Structures are given as structure tokens and as C-alpha cells.
Amino acid sequence: MRLFSSLGRDLGIDIGTFHTHIYVEGRGVVVSEPSLVATDAKQETIVTVGEDAHRLLLRNPETLAPMSPLKEGFIVDYRIVLSMLKYFMNKASKAVRRSRVVMAVPCGITDVERKAMTDAIIQAGAREAYLLESPVAAALGANLPIFEARGSMAVDIGGSTTDVAIVSMGGKVASATSRVGGNELNEAIYHYIRTEFSIMVSDETVEDIKRTLGTAIAPATEGEYTIVGRHAETGLTKRCMIRKSEVYEILRQPISDMLAVIRSILERTPPELVADIMETGMLLTGGTALLEGLDRHIQGELGIPVRIADVPDHTVALGLGRAAADVQRMERLLVASKLRKGRS
């Protein structure tokens, strides 16, 4: 047994704009909750975090204010993200102050953003902090041969970003981030409903429409969804119908934007590694990977085999946990140098 095991458990934290997943060594993913903080109406006092915040905000929307501490994977409110990290980390492990933490970040994170994130992890109580780009963590979590002399490619489509990376021989060959994710699909649906039907609907309704009718390929059979919302002008309840073929057309542009960043990485990759990827395929992770036909659409457009991870939502967190357990081997892949408690 290695010495560190007696000091504390390793944590892998996939903290996204909309959801946070935490992997604990030996236990798996133990936290999977909204990246949400509820404050008082003046946003001065933090009331609760995560799933509890979501439930409380539904019951008390007038007396509480929702806050999402991240936007497109980056910190927008340090105080809030620190409180959220402390809450989730202590919920995941009672030995946080003896833990080594590896956290997922978008590709191309700046030095300032890197320092803010690692500082937040240490201040939240961790013993050591590291950062790893989310698609690299996904490749590790899906057991891609990233330490072999051939190319491996992973695409992580989160709530607000699409992150792409190609890895070979334990090092990153190329990576990029597009600020288009699942939220852009929702926004496209919401805008269409508001423009076409003059109806205002909830975020939950839009998400349900995406899950029920959303597709990246032309539907073979038609589907329908009855929308109940408030008319934008009269304020009265109104019903209307949206069809699967409509949703397909609505989503074509944001899906095209996702595809563009994937294609740009392939164009910058050495031909030998592209040949490897043509043979072994591309890994797709993140909740949006489950959109109907997205894997087939990408494969048809790029001519590369595409497979969806077994548990797309948790693949990044699993890879982060594996990285935390063997940081020496991950040295070339970690975005940030080790940060220990008591050092900056």
C-alpha cells in the first residue's frame, strides 16, 4: 500500500457550469449534483448548495437568488465557487484536508484562471491540487491507450463547452475549446418557441423537449410534444405543438458549431496520428453525447468511427480519479504544477 493511501483519499472533481461530479478513490462517483448555490435575495448570504439549493429555489423563488459560480467552465465568482467546492468536497470525503485533488478544466485555460482554480481547491481544504483538461481526463477514464505510441482522441461536450484533445505517448498533441455545448441547444429551442409561438416556457420544459425530440440526424418518424406556457403578450396560458422535424432543424446550427472545433483539431494533427484515429475512432463523452444520432452525425461528416462512453456523465470524473492516484505518470498531461497547502 502506498504511503498516501494512509493520509487521505484521492478526489477527482468534474465541476461543470451546470453539474458537478466527484470521484473518490475506492468508492467511485459519490457526488453528482447541480453546480448551483442559493443565496438570500441580496446575494449576501449563502443558504445552501447543490441539489438542496435546486429544491429550495423551486419552493422559494422570490426570497432566494440562484447563483452559478462558473460560466463556460471558468470561475465568475470566486467566493461562490469556493463555498460550493467546500460543500461538495466535505460531502464526498471526511478526510478532505489529507486529500490530493485533480480537477477538470476546459482546454486552453490561462495562467490567471489556472491559479484561481488551484487556489480555490487548496482553500477548500485539499492537501494538493492539480488540473487536467476534461477531454484528456475522459480519455483516461475510458481506458484509451494514451501512453502508447499512437493517437487517441476524446471529445467532451458539456453544458457550455465542447472540449477536444488528441493524446499520444502520455502527452497532449492538440486541444481546443468551443464555447458551444448543451446549453446552446436549449437556447436555440427556447428562442424558436418564443419567436414562432410567442410563448414563454421554463428551462425544465426546454430540457424535456431536447431529451424527447432532440436529434442530430433527420428523423425517420415524426414525433410531437405539447407545450404549455405563458403567452408573451397576454400572459395567459397557451398550448401549442412542436414536432421532431422542427427540433432537428433548430439544432443543426449549434451542432455544426460543435463539429467545427472537432474538425479544426484534426486539421492540426500530424497525418500519422489521424490515421490512428481513423482506425481506432473518437470517444464522445458528456451529457450531450447522448443526443440522438450525434455520434452517427459526427461519423458521417468526418468519416471517423465514433463511440459514446459507457457512462458519458461520469467518464471525466473517473479519469480524474485515476490521474490523482498516479500523478507522476500524468506529469506531461497536467495543466498545473502541484500546489500544496501552505504554498502559492
Short mmCIF file of N, CA and C in Angstrom, two decimals, residues 112-234:
data_model
loop_
_atom_site.label_atom_id
_atom_site.label_comp_id
_atom_site.label_asym_id
_atom_site.label_seq_id
_atom_site.Cartn_x
_atom_site.Cartn_y
_atom_site.Cartn_z
N VAL A 112 -3.87 32.86 -15.26
CA VAL A 112 -4.66 33.51 -14.21
C VAL A 112 -5.80 32.60 -13.78
N GLU A 113 -6.48 32.00 -14.74
CA GLU A 113 -7.59 31.09 -14.43
C GLU A 113 -7.09 29.83 -13.73
N ARG A 114 -5.92 29.36 -14.16
CA ARG A 114 -5.31 28.18 -13.52
C ARG A 114 -5.03 28.45 -12.05
N LYS A 115 -4.43 29.60 -11.77
CA LYS A 115 -4.09 29.93 -10.38
C LYS A 115 -5.35 30.09 -9.53
N ALA A 116 -6.38 30.73 -10.09
CA ALA A 116 -7.63 30.91 -9.34
C ALA A 116 -8.24 29.57 -8.98
N MET A 117 -8.21 28.62 -9.93
CA MET A 117 -8.82 27.32 -9.68
C MET A 117 -8.03 26.51 -8.66
N THR A 118 -6.70 26.48 -8.80
CA THR A 118 -5.89 25.71 -7.84
C THR A 118 -5.95 26.33 -6.45
N ASP A 119 -5.96 27.67 -6.38
CA ASP A 119 -6.10 28.34 -5.08
C ASP A 119 -7.42 27.95 -4.41
N ALA A 120 -8.49 27.90 -5.22
CA ALA A 120 -9.80 27.55 -4.67
C ALA A 120 -9.81 26.14 -4.10
N ILE A 121 -9.15 25.20 -4.80
CA ILE A 121 -9.10 23.81 -4.32
C ILE A 121 -8.36 23.73 -2.98
N ILE A 122 -7.23 24.43 -2.88
CA ILE A 122 -6.45 24.41 -1.64
C ILE A 122 -7.22 25.09 -0.51
N GLN A 123 -7.83 26.23 -0.79
CA GLN A 123 -8.59 26.93 0.25
C GLN A 123 -9.82 26.14 0.68
N ALA A 124 -10.32 25.29 -0.22
CA ALA A 124 -11.46 24.44 0.14
C ALA A 124 -11.04 23.30 1.06
N GLY A 125 -9.71 23.11 1.23
CA GLY A 125 -9.24 22.14 2.20
C GLY A 125 -8.34 21.05 1.69
N ALA A 126 -8.11 20.96 0.38
CA ALA A 126 -7.30 19.87 -0.16
C ALA A 126 -5.84 20.00 0.24
N ARG A 127 -5.15 18.87 0.26
CA ARG A 127 -3.71 18.85 0.59
C ARG A 127 -2.87 19.22 -0.63
N GLU A 128 -3.26 18.71 -1.80
CA GLU A 128 -2.57 19.00 -3.05
C GLU A 128 -3.61 19.24 -4.14
N ALA A 129 -3.29 20.09 -5.12
CA ALA A 129 -4.22 20.41 -6.20
C ALA A 129 -3.53 20.33 -7.56
N TYR A 130 -4.21 19.71 -8.50
CA TYR A 130 -3.75 19.62 -9.89
C TYR A 130 -4.94 19.89 -10.81
N LEU A 131 -4.64 20.27 -12.05
CA LEU A 131 -5.68 20.48 -13.06
C LEU A 131 -5.39 19.60 -14.27
N LEU A 132 -6.47 19.12 -14.90
CA LEU A 132 -6.35 18.26 -16.09
C LEU A 132 -7.47 18.63 -17.05
N GLU A 133 -7.12 18.82 -18.32
CA GLU A 133 -8.14 19.17 -19.31
C GLU A 133 -9.17 18.06 -19.43
N SER A 134 -10.45 18.45 -19.52
CA SER A 134 -11.54 17.49 -19.45
C SER A 134 -11.50 16.38 -20.51
N PRO A 135 -11.16 16.65 -21.78
CA PRO A 135 -11.13 15.54 -22.74
C PRO A 135 -9.99 14.56 -22.48
N VAL A 136 -8.88 15.06 -21.91
CA VAL A 136 -7.77 14.17 -21.53
C VAL A 136 -8.22 13.26 -20.39
N ALA A 137 -8.92 13.85 -19.41
CA ALA A 137 -9.47 13.04 -18.32
C ALA A 137 -10.46 12.02 -18.85
N ALA A 138 -11.26 12.41 -19.83
CA ALA A 138 -12.23 11.48 -20.42
C ALA A 138 -11.53 10.30 -21.09
N ALA A 139 -10.45 10.59 -21.82
CA ALA A 139 -9.69 9.52 -22.47
C ALA A 139 -9.13 8.56 -21.44
N LEU A 140 -8.66 9.10 -20.34
CA LEU A 140 -8.12 8.27 -19.26
C LEU A 140 -9.23 7.46 -18.60
N GLY A 141 -10.38 8.09 -18.38
CA GLY A 141 -11.49 7.40 -17.75
C GLY A 141 -12.07 6.29 -18.60
N ALA A 142 -11.92 6.40 -19.92
CA ALA A 142 -12.44 5.38 -20.84
C ALA A 142 -11.38 4.35 -21.22
N ASN A 143 -10.22 4.42 -20.56
CA ASN A 143 -9.12 3.46 -20.80
C ASN A 143 -8.57 3.51 -22.23
N LEU A 144 -8.55 4.71 -22.83
CA LEU A 144 -7.90 4.84 -24.13
C LEU A 144 -6.39 4.69 -23.94
N PRO A 145 -5.67 4.16 -24.94
CA PRO A 145 -4.23 3.90 -24.81
C PRO A 145 -3.39 5.16 -24.94
N ILE A 146 -3.57 6.11 -24.02
CA ILE A 146 -2.94 7.42 -24.17
C ILE A 146 -1.43 7.40 -23.91
N PHE A 147 -0.90 6.32 -23.36
CA PHE A 147 0.54 6.25 -23.12
C PHE A 147 1.27 5.45 -24.21
N GLU A 148 0.53 4.99 -25.20
CA GLU A 148 1.13 4.24 -26.30
C GLU A 148 1.49 5.18 -27.45
N ALA A 149 2.32 4.68 -28.36
CA ALA A 149 2.80 5.50 -29.49
C ALA A 149 1.79 5.51 -30.62
N ARG A 150 0.57 5.92 -30.30
CA ARG A 150 -0.47 6.11 -31.30
C ARG A 150 -1.46 7.14 -30.79
N GLY A 151 -2.23 7.71 -31.71
CA GLY A 151 -3.12 8.79 -31.33
C GLY A 151 -4.44 8.32 -30.74
N SER A 152 -4.87 9.01 -29.69
CA SER A 152 -6.19 8.79 -29.09
C SER A 152 -6.91 10.13 -29.06
N MET A 153 -8.21 10.11 -29.38
CA MET A 153 -8.98 11.36 -29.47
C MET A 153 -10.23 11.27 -28.61
N ALA A 154 -10.47 12.32 -27.81
CA ALA A 154 -11.66 12.40 -26.98
C ALA A 154 -12.32 13.76 -27.15
N VAL A 155 -13.65 13.74 -27.17
CA VAL A 155 -14.45 14.96 -27.28
C VAL A 155 -15.43 14.97 -26.11
N ASP A 156 -15.33 15.99 -25.26
CA ASP A 156 -16.21 16.12 -24.10
C ASP A 156 -17.16 17.29 -24.34
N ILE A 157 -18.46 16.98 -24.46
CA ILE A 157 -19.46 18.02 -24.72
C ILE A 157 -20.23 18.27 -23.43
N GLY A 158 -19.89 19.36 -22.77
CA GLY A 158 -20.52 19.68 -21.50
C GLY A 158 -21.70 20.62 -21.68
N GLY A 159 -22.11 21.26 -20.57
CA GLY A 159 -23.26 22.14 -20.62
C GLY A 159 -23.00 23.41 -21.41
N SER A 160 -21.75 23.89 -21.40
CA SER A 160 -21.48 25.17 -22.08
C SER A 160 -20.24 25.16 -22.96
N THR A 161 -19.52 24.05 -23.02
CA THR A 161 -18.34 23.98 -23.89
C THR A 161 -18.23 22.62 -24.56
N THR A 162 -17.53 22.61 -25.68
CA THR A 162 -17.10 21.38 -26.33
C THR A 162 -15.58 21.38 -26.31
N ASP A 163 -14.99 20.41 -25.60
CA ASP A 163 -13.54 20.33 -25.47
C ASP A 163 -13.02 19.11 -26.21
N VAL A 164 -11.97 19.32 -27.00
CA VAL A 164 -11.41 18.26 -27.84
C VAL A 164 -9.92 18.13 -27.56
N ALA A 165 -9.42 16.89 -27.48
CA ALA A 165 -7.99 16.68 -27.28
C ALA A 165 -7.54 15.42 -27.99
N ILE A 166 -6.31 15.48 -28.50
CA ILE A 166 -5.64 14.31 -29.07
C ILE A 166 -4.38 14.07 -28.25
N VAL A 167 -4.22 12.84 -27.78
CA VAL A 167 -3.13 12.48 -26.87
C VAL A 167 -2.35 11.31 -27.45
N SER A 168 -1.03 11.34 -27.24
CA SER A 168 -0.17 10.23 -27.69
C SER A 168 1.07 10.17 -26.80
N MET A 169 1.49 8.97 -26.45
CA MET A 169 2.70 8.75 -25.65
C MET A 169 2.70 9.57 -24.36
N GLY A 170 1.55 9.67 -23.72
CA GLY A 170 1.47 10.37 -22.45
C GLY A 170 1.58 11.87 -22.54
N GLY A 171 1.43 12.42 -23.73
CA GLY A 171 1.49 13.87 -23.91
C GLY A 171 0.36 14.35 -24.80
N LYS A 172 -0.02 15.60 -24.64
CA LYS A 172 -1.09 16.19 -25.43
C LYS A 172 -0.54 16.71 -26.75
N VAL A 173 -1.12 16.27 -27.84
CA VAL A 173 -0.69 16.70 -29.17
C VAL A 173 -1.41 17.98 -29.57
N ALA A 174 -2.72 18.02 -29.36
CA ALA A 174 -3.51 19.20 -29.71
C ALA A 174 -4.78 19.21 -28.87
N SER A 175 -5.29 20.41 -28.59
CA SER A 175 -6.55 20.53 -27.85
C SER A 175 -7.18 21.88 -28.17
N ALA A 176 -8.49 21.96 -27.96
CA ALA A 176 -9.20 23.21 -28.22
C ALA A 176 -10.54 23.19 -27.51
N THR A 177 -11.08 24.39 -27.28
CA THR A 177 -12.40 24.56 -26.67
C THR A 177 -13.28 25.41 -27.56
N SER A 178 -14.51 24.97 -27.74
CA SER A 178 -15.54 25.79 -28.38
C SER A 178 -16.59 26.10 -27.34
N ARG A 179 -16.97 27.34 -27.22
CA ARG A 179 -17.94 27.71 -26.18
C ARG A 179 -19.37 27.46 -26.68
N VAL A 180 -19.56 26.23 -27.13
CA VAL A 180 -20.87 25.74 -27.55
C VAL A 180 -21.07 24.39 -26.90
N GLY A 181 -22.16 24.23 -26.17
CA GLY A 181 -22.44 22.96 -25.51
C GLY A 181 -23.93 22.70 -25.45
N GLY A 182 -24.33 21.87 -24.51
CA GLY A 182 -25.74 21.52 -24.40
C GLY A 182 -26.64 22.71 -24.15
N ASN A 183 -26.13 23.73 -23.45
CA ASN A 183 -26.95 24.90 -23.16
C ASN A 183 -27.32 25.66 -24.43
N GLU A 184 -26.41 25.66 -25.42
CA GLU A 184 -26.71 26.34 -26.69
C GLU A 184 -27.83 25.64 -27.44
N LEU A 185 -27.91 24.31 -27.30
CA LEU A 185 -29.03 23.58 -27.90
C LEU A 185 -30.34 24.02 -27.25
N ASN A 186 -30.32 24.14 -25.92
CA ASN A 186 -31.52 24.58 -25.19
C ASN A 186 -31.92 26.00 -25.59
N GLU A 187 -30.93 26.88 -25.69
CA GLU A 187 -31.22 28.26 -26.05
C GLU A 187 -31.82 28.37 -27.45
N ALA A 188 -31.35 27.54 -28.37
CA ALA A 188 -31.90 27.54 -29.72
C ALA A 188 -33.37 27.12 -29.71
N ILE A 189 -33.69 26.11 -28.91
CA ILE A 189 -35.08 25.65 -28.80
C ILE A 189 -35.94 26.74 -28.17
N TYR A 190 -35.45 27.34 -27.07
CA TYR A 190 -36.21 28.39 -26.39
C TYR A 190 -36.48 29.57 -27.32
N HIS A 191 -35.47 30.00 -28.05
CA HIS A 191 -35.62 31.14 -28.96
C HIS A 191 -36.66 30.83 -30.04
N TYR A 192 -36.65 29.61 -30.56
CA TYR A 192 -37.62 29.23 -31.60
C TYR A 192 -39.04 29.27 -31.05
N ILE A 193 -39.25 28.72 -29.85
CA ILE A 193 -40.59 28.70 -29.25
C ILE A 193 -41.08 30.12 -29.00
N ARG A 194 -40.18 30.97 -28.50
CA ARG A 194 -40.55 32.36 -28.21
C ARG A 194 -40.89 33.11 -29.50
N THR A 195 -40.11 32.89 -30.56
CA THR A 195 -40.32 33.59 -31.82
C THR A 195 -41.51 33.04 -32.59
N GLU A 196 -41.61 31.72 -32.67
CA GLU A 196 -42.63 31.07 -33.51
C GLU A 196 -44.01 31.07 -32.86
N PHE A 197 -44.07 30.86 -31.53
CA PHE A 197 -45.35 30.70 -30.86
C PHE A 197 -45.67 31.80 -29.84
N SER A 198 -44.72 32.72 -29.62
CA SER A 198 -44.89 33.81 -28.64
C SER A 198 -45.21 33.25 -27.25
N ILE A 199 -44.52 32.15 -26.90
CA ILE A 199 -44.74 31.51 -25.61
C ILE A 199 -43.46 31.55 -24.79
N MET A 200 -43.63 31.79 -23.50
CA MET A 200 -42.52 31.72 -22.57
C MET A 200 -42.64 30.41 -21.79
N VAL A 201 -41.56 29.63 -21.80
CA VAL A 201 -41.57 28.33 -21.13
C VAL A 201 -40.39 28.23 -20.17
N SER A 202 -40.47 27.26 -19.26
CA SER A 202 -39.42 27.08 -18.25
C SER A 202 -38.21 26.36 -18.84
N ASP A 203 -37.09 26.47 -18.13
CA ASP A 203 -35.88 25.74 -18.54
C ASP A 203 -36.13 24.24 -18.53
N GLU A 204 -36.93 23.77 -17.55
CA GLU A 204 -37.22 22.35 -17.46
C GLU A 204 -37.98 21.86 -18.68
N THR A 205 -38.92 22.68 -19.19
CA THR A 205 -39.67 22.30 -20.39
C THR A 205 -38.76 22.20 -21.60
N VAL A 206 -37.87 23.17 -21.75
CA VAL A 206 -36.94 23.16 -22.88
C VAL A 206 -36.04 21.92 -22.83
N GLU A 207 -35.53 21.61 -21.64
CA GLU A 207 -34.68 20.43 -21.48
C GLU A 207 -35.45 19.16 -21.82
N ASP A 208 -36.71 19.10 -21.42
CA ASP A 208 -37.53 17.92 -21.71
C ASP A 208 -37.78 17.78 -23.21
N ILE A 209 -37.99 18.90 -23.89
CA ILE A 209 -38.17 18.87 -25.35
C ILE A 209 -36.90 18.34 -26.02
N LYS A 210 -35.75 18.82 -25.56
CA LYS A 210 -34.48 18.36 -26.15
C LYS A 210 -34.30 16.86 -25.95
N ARG A 211 -34.59 16.38 -24.74
CA ARG A 211 -34.41 14.95 -24.47
C ARG A 211 -35.42 14.09 -25.22
N THR A 212 -36.64 14.62 -25.40
CA THR A 212 -37.70 13.84 -26.03
C THR A 212 -37.61 13.86 -27.56
N LEU A 213 -37.35 15.03 -28.12
CA LEU A 213 -37.38 15.18 -29.57
C LEU A 213 -36.02 15.52 -30.20
N GLY A 214 -35.04 15.87 -29.39
CA GLY A 214 -33.75 16.31 -29.92
C GLY A 214 -33.07 15.23 -30.74
N THR A 215 -32.54 15.61 -31.90
CA THR A 215 -31.85 14.66 -32.77
C THR A 215 -30.86 15.40 -33.66
N ALA A 216 -29.73 14.76 -33.93
CA ALA A 216 -28.72 15.34 -34.80
C ALA A 216 -28.84 14.82 -36.23
N ILE A 217 -29.75 13.88 -36.46
CA ILE A 217 -29.97 13.32 -37.80
C ILE A 217 -31.44 13.47 -38.17
N ALA A 218 -31.70 13.54 -39.46
CA ALA A 218 -33.09 13.70 -39.92
C ALA A 218 -33.94 12.55 -39.38
N PRO A 219 -35.05 12.84 -38.70
CA PRO A 219 -35.86 11.78 -38.09
C PRO A 219 -36.55 10.91 -39.13
N ALA A 220 -36.50 9.60 -38.89
CA ALA A 220 -37.18 8.66 -39.78
C ALA A 220 -38.68 8.67 -39.54
N THR A 221 -39.09 8.91 -38.29
CA THR A 221 -40.51 9.02 -37.95
C THR A 221 -40.73 10.31 -37.19
N GLU A 222 -41.91 10.88 -37.35
CA GLU A 222 -42.23 12.16 -36.70
C GLU A 222 -42.61 11.94 -35.24
N GLY A 223 -42.28 12.92 -34.43
CA GLY A 223 -42.68 12.92 -33.02
C GLY A 223 -43.23 14.28 -32.67
N GLU A 224 -44.02 14.35 -31.60
CA GLU A 224 -44.65 15.61 -31.22
C GLU A 224 -44.54 15.84 -29.72
N TYR A 225 -44.58 17.10 -29.33
CA TYR A 225 -44.52 17.48 -27.91
C TYR A 225 -45.49 18.64 -27.71
N THR A 226 -46.39 18.49 -26.76
CA THR A 226 -47.34 19.56 -26.45
C THR A 226 -46.72 20.52 -25.44
N ILE A 227 -46.61 21.77 -25.84
CA ILE A 227 -46.02 22.80 -25.00
C ILE A 227 -47.13 23.58 -24.30
N VAL A 228 -46.98 23.75 -23.01
CA VAL A 228 -47.89 24.59 -22.24
C VAL A 228 -47.07 25.71 -21.61
N GLY A 229 -47.36 26.94 -22.00
CA GLY A 229 -46.60 28.06 -21.49
C GLY A 229 -47.43 29.32 -21.37
N ARG A 230 -46.76 30.41 -21.06
CA ARG A 230 -47.45 31.69 -20.89
C ARG A 230 -47.23 32.55 -22.12
N HIS A 231 -48.33 33.07 -22.67
CA HIS A 231 -48.23 33.92 -23.86
C HIS A 231 -47.45 35.19 -23.50
N ALA A 232 -46.50 35.53 -24.35
CA ALA A 232 -45.59 36.64 -24.05
C ALA A 232 -46.30 37.98 -23.94
N GLU A 233 -47.45 38.16 -24.64
CA GLU A 233 -48.13 39.45 -24.65
C GLU A 233 -49.32 39.49 -23.70
N THR A 234 -50.15 38.44 -23.71
CA THR A 234 -51.36 38.45 -22.90
C THR A 234 -51.14 37.92 -21.49
#
